[in-house]
PDB file of N, CA and C in Angstrom:
ATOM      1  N   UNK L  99       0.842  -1.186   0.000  1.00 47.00           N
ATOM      2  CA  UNK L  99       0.000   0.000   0.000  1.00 47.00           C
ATOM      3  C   UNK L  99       0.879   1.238   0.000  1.00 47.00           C
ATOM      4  N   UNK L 100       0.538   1.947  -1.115  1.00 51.00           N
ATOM      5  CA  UNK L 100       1.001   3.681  -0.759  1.00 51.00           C
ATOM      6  C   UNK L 100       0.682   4.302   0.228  1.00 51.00           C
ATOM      7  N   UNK L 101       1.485   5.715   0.292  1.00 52.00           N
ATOM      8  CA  UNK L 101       0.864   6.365   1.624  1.00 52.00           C
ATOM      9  C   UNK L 101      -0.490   7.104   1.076  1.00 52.00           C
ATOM     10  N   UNK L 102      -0.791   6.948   0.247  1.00 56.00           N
ATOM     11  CA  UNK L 102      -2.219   7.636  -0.482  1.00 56.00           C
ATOM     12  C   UNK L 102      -2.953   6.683  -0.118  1.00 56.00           C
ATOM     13  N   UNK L 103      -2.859   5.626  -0.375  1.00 88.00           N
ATOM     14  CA  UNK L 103      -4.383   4.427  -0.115  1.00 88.00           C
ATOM     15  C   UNK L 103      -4.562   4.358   1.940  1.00 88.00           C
ATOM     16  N   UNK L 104      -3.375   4.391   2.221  1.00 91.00           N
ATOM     17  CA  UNK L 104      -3.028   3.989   3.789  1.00 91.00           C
ATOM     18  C   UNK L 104      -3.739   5.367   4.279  1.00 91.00           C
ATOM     19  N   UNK L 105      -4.159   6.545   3.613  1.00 91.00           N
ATOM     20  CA  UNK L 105      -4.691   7.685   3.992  1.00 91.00           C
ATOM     21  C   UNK L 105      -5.819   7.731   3.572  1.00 91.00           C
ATOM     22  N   UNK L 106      -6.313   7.003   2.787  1.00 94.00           N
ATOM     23  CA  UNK L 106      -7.898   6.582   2.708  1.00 94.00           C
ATOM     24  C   UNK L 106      -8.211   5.747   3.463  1.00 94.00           C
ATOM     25  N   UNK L 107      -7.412   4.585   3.817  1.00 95.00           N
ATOM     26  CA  UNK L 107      -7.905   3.712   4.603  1.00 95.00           C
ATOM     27  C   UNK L 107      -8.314   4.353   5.952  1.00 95.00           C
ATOM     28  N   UNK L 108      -7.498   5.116   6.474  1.00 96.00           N
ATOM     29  CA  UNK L 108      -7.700   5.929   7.522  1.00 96.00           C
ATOM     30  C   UNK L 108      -8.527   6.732   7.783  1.00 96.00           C
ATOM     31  N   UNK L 109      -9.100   7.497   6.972  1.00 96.00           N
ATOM     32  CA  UNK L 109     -10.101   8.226   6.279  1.00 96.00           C
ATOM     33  C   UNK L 109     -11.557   7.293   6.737  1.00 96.00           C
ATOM     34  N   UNK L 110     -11.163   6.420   5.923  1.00 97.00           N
ATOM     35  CA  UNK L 110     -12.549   5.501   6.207  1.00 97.00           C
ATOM     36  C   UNK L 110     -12.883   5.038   7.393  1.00 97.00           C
ATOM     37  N   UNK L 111     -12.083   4.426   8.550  1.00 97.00           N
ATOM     38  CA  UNK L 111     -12.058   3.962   9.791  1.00 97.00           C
ATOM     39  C   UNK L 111     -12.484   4.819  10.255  1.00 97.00           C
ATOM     40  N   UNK L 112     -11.751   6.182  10.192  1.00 97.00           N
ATOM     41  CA  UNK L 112     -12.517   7.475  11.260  1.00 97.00           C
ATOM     42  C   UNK L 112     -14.282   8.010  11.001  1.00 97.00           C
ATOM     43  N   UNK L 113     -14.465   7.306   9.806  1.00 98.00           N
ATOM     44  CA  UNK L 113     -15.559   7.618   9.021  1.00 98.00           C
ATOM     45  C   UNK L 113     -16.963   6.618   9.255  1.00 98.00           C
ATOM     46  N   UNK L 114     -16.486   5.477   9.231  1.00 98.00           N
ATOM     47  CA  UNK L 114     -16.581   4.678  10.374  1.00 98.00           C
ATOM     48  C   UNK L 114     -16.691   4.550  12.070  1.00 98.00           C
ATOM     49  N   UNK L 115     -16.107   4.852  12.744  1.00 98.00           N
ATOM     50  CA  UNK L 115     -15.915   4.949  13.706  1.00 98.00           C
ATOM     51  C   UNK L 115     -17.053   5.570  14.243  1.00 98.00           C
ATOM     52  N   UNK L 116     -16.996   7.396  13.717  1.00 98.00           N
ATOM     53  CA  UNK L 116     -18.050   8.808  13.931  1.00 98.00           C
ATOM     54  C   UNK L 116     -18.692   8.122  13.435  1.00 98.00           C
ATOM     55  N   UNK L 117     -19.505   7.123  12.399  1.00 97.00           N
ATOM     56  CA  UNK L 117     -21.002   7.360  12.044  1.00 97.00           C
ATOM     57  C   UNK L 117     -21.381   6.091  13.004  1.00 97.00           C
ATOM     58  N   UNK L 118     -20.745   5.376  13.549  1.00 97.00           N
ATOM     59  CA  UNK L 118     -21.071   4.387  14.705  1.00 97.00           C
ATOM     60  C   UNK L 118     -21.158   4.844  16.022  1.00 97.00           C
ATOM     61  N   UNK L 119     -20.787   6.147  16.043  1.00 98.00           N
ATOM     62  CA  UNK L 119     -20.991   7.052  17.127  1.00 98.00           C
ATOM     63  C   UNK L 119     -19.589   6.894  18.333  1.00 98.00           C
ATOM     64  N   UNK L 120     -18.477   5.816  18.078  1.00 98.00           N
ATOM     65  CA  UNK L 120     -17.854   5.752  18.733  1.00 98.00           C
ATOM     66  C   UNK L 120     -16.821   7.003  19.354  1.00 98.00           C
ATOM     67  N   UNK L 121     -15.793   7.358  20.420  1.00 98.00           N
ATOM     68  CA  UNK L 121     -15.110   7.724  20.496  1.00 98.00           C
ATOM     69  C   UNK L 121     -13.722   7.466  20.153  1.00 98.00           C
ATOM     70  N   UNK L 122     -12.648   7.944  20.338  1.00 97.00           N
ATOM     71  CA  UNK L 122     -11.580   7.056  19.815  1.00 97.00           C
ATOM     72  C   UNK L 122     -11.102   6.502  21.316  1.00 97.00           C
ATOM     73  N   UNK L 123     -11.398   6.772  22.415  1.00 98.00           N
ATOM     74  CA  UNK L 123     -11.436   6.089  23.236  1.00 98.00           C
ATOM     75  C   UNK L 123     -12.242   4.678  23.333  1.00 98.00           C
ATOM     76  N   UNK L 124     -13.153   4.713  22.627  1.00 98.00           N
ATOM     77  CA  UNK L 124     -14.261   3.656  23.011  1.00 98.00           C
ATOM     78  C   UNK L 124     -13.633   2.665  21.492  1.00 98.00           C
ATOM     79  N   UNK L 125     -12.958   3.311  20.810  1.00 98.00           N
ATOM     80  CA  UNK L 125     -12.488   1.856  19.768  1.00 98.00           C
ATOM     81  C   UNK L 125     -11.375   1.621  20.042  1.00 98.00           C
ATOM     82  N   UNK L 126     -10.767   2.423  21.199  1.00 98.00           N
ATOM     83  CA  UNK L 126      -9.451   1.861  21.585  1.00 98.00           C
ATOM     84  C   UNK L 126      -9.866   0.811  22.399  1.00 98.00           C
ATOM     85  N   UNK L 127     -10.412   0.806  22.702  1.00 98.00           N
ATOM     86  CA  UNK L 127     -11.284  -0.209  24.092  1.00 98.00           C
ATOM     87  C   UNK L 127     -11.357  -1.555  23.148  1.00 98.00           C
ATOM     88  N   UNK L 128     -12.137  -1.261  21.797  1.00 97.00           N
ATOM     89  CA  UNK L 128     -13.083  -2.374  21.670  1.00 97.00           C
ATOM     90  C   UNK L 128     -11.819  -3.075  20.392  1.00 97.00           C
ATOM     91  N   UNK L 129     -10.836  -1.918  20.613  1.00 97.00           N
ATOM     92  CA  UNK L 129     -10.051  -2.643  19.163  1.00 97.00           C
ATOM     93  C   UNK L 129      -8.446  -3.446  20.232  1.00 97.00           C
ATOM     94  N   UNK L 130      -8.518  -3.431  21.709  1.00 96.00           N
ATOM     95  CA  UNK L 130      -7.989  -4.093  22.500  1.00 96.00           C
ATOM     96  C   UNK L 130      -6.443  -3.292  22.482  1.00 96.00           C
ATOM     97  N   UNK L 131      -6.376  -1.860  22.459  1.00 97.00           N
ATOM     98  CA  UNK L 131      -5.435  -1.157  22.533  1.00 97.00           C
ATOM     99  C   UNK L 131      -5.750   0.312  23.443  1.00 97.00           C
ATOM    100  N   UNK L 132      -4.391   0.675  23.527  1.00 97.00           N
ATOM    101  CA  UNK L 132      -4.406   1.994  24.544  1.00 97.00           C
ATOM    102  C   UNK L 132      -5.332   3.205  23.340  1.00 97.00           C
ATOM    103  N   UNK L 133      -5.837   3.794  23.870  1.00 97.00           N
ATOM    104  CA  UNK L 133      -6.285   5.016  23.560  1.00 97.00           C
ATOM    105  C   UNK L 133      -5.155   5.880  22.732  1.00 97.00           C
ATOM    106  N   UNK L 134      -3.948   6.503  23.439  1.00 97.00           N
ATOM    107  CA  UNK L 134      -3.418   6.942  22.709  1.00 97.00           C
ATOM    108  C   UNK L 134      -2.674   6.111  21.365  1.00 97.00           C
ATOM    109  N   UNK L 135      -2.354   4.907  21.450  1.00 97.00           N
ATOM    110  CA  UNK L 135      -2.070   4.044  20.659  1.00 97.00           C
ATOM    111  C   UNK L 135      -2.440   4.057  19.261  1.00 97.00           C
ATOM    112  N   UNK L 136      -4.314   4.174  19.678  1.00 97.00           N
ATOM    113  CA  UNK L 136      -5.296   4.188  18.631  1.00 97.00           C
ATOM    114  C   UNK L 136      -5.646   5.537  17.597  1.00 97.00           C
ATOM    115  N   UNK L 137      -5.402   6.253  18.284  1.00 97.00           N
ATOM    116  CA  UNK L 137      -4.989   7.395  18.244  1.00 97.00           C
ATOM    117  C   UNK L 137      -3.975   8.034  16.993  1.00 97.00           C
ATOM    118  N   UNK L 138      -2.826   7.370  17.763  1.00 97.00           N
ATOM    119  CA  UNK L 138      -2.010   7.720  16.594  1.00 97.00           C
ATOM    120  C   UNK L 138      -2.129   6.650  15.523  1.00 97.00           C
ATOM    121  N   UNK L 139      -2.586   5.665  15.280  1.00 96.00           N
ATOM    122  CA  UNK L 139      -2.993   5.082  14.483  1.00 96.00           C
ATOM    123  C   UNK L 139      -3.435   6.030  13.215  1.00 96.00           C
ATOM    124  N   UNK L 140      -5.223   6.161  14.032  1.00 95.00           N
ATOM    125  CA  UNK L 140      -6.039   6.746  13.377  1.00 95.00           C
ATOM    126  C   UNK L 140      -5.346   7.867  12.285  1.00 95.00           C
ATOM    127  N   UNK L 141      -4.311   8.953  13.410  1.00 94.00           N
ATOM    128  CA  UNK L 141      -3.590  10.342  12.731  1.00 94.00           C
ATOM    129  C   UNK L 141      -2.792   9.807  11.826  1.00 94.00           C
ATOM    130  N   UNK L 142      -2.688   8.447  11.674  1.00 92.00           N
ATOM    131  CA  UNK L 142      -1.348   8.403  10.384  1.00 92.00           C
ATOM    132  C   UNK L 142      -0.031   8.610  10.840  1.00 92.00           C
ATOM    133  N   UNK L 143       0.145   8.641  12.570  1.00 95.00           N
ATOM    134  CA  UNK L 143       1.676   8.581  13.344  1.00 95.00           C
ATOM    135  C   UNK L 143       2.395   7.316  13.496  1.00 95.00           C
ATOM    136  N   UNK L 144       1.488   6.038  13.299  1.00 93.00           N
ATOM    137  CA  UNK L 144       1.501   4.997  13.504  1.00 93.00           C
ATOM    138  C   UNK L 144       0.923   3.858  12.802  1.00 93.00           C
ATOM    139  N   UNK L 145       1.949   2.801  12.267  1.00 89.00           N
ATOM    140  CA  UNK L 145       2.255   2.303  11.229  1.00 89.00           C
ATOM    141  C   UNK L 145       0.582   1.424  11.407  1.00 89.00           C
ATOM    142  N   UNK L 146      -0.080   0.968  10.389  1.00 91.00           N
ATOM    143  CA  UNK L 146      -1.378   0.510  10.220  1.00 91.00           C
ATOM    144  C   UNK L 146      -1.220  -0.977   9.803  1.00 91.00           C
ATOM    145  N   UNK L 147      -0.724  -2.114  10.516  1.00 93.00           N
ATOM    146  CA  UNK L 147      -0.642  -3.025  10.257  1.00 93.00           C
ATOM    147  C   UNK L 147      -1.556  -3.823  10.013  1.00 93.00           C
ATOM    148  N   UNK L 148      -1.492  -5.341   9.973  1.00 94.00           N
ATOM    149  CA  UNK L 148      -2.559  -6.125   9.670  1.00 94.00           C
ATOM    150  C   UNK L 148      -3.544  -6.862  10.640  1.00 94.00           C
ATOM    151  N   UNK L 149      -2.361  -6.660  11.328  1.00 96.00           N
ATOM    152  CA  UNK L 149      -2.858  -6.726  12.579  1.00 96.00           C
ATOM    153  C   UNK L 149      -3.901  -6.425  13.400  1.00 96.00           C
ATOM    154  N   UNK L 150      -3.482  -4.360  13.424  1.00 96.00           N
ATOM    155  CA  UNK L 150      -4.051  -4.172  13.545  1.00 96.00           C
ATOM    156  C   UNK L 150      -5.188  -3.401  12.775  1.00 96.00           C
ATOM    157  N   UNK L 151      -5.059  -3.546  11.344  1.00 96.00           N
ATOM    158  CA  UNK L 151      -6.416  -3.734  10.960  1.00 96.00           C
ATOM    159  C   UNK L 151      -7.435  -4.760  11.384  1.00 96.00           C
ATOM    160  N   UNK L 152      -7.144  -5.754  11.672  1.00 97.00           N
ATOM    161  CA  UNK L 152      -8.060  -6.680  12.053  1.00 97.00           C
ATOM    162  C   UNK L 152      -8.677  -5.915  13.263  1.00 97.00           C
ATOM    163  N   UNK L 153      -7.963  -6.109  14.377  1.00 97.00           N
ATOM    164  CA  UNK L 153      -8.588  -5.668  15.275  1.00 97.00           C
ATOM    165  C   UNK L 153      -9.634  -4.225  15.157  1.00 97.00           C
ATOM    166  N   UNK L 154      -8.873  -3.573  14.258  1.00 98.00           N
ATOM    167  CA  UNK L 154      -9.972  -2.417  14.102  1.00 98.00           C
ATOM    168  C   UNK L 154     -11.348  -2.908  13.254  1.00 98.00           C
ATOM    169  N   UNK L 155     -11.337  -3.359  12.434  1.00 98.00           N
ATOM    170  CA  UNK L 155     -12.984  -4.161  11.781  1.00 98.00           C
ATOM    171  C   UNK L 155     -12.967  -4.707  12.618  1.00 98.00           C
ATOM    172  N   UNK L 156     -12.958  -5.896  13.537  1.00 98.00           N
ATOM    173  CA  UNK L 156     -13.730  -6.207  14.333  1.00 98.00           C
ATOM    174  C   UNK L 156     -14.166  -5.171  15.302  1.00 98.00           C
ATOM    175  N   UNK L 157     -13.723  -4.488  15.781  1.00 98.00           N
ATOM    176  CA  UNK L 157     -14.363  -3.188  16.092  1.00 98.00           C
ATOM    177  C   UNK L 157     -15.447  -2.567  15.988  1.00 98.00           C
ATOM    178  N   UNK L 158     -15.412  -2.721  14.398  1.00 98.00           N
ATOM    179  CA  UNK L 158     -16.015  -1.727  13.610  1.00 98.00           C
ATOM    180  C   UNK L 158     -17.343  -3.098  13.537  1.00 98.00           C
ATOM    181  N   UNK L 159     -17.283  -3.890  13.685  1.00 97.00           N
ATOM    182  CA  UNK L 159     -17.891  -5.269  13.287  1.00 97.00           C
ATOM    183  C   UNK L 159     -17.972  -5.195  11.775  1.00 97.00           C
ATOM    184  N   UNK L 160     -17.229  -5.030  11.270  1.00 97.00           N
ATOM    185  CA  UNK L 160     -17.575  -5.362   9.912  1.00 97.00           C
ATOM    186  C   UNK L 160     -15.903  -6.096   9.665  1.00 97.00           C
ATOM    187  N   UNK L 161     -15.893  -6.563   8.045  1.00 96.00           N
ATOM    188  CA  UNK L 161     -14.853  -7.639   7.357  1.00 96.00           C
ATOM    189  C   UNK L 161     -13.974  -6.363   7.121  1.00 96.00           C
ATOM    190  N   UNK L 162     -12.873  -6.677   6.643  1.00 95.00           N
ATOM    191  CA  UNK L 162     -11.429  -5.855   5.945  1.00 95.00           C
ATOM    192  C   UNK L 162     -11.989  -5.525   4.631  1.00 95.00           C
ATOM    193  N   UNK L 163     -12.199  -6.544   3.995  1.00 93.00           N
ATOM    194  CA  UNK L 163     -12.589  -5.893   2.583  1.00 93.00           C
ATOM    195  C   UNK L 163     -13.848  -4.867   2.391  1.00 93.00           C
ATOM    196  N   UNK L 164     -14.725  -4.881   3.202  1.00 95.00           N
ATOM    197  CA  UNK L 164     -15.144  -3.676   3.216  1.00 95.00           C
ATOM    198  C   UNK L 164     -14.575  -2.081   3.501  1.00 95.00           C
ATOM    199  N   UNK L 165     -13.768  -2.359   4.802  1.00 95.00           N
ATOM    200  CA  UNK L 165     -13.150  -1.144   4.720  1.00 95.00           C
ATOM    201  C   UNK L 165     -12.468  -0.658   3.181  1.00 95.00           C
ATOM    202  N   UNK L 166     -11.426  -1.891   2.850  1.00 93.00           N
ATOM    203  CA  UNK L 166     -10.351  -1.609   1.538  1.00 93.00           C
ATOM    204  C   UNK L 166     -11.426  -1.302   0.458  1.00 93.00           C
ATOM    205  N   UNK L 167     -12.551  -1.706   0.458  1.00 91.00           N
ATOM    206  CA  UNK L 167     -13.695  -1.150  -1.322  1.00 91.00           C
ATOM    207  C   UNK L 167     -14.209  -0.053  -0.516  1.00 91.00           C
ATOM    208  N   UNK L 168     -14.023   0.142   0.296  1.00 94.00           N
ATOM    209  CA  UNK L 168     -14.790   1.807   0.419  1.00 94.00           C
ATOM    210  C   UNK L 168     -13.565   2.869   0.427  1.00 94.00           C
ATOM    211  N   UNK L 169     -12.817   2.761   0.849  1.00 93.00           N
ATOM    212  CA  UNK L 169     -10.929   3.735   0.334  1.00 93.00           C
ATOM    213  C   UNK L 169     -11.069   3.803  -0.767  1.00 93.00           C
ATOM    214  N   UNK L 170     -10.967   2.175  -1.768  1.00 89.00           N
ATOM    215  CA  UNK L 170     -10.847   2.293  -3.038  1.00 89.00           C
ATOM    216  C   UNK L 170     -11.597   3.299  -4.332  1.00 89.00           C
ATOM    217  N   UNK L 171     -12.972   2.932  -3.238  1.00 89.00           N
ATOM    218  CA  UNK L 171     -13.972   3.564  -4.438  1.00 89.00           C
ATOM    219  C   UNK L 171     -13.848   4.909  -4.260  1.00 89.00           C
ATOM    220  N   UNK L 172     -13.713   5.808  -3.073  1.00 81.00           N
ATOM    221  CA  UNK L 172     -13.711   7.057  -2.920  1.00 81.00           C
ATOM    222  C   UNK L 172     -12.620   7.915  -2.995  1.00 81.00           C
TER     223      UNK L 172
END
């Protein structure tokens, strides 16, 4: 991934996140990481692995490939 797609992806999670009403406290919670952790995630300070993508869709309760076709398409 470029840093262009890795900034949509990010894009989308936070997009995600707000229309689920979460805080980024409350998906740090549910994505089994520190708050600030998630945090810099979210800002693009901190590398977006696969990891923890997973943990963030489950979060989000939804699959990975949804997040990646909604970056893509937009």
């Amino acid at each position: 991934m470029d840093n262009l797609n890795v900034k949509k992806i990010l894009s989308v999670i936070k997009a995600m996140r707000e229309e689920l009403g979460y805080s980024q406290a409350e998906m740090a919670k549910r994505s089994e990481m520190s708050t600030s952790f998630y945090g810099m995630i979210e800002r693009g300070n901190r590398c977006l692995n696969i990891e923890n993508l997973i943990k963030i869709s489950n979060a989000l309760d939804c699959d990975i490939t949804d997040i990646l076709e909604i970056a893509e398409n937009n």
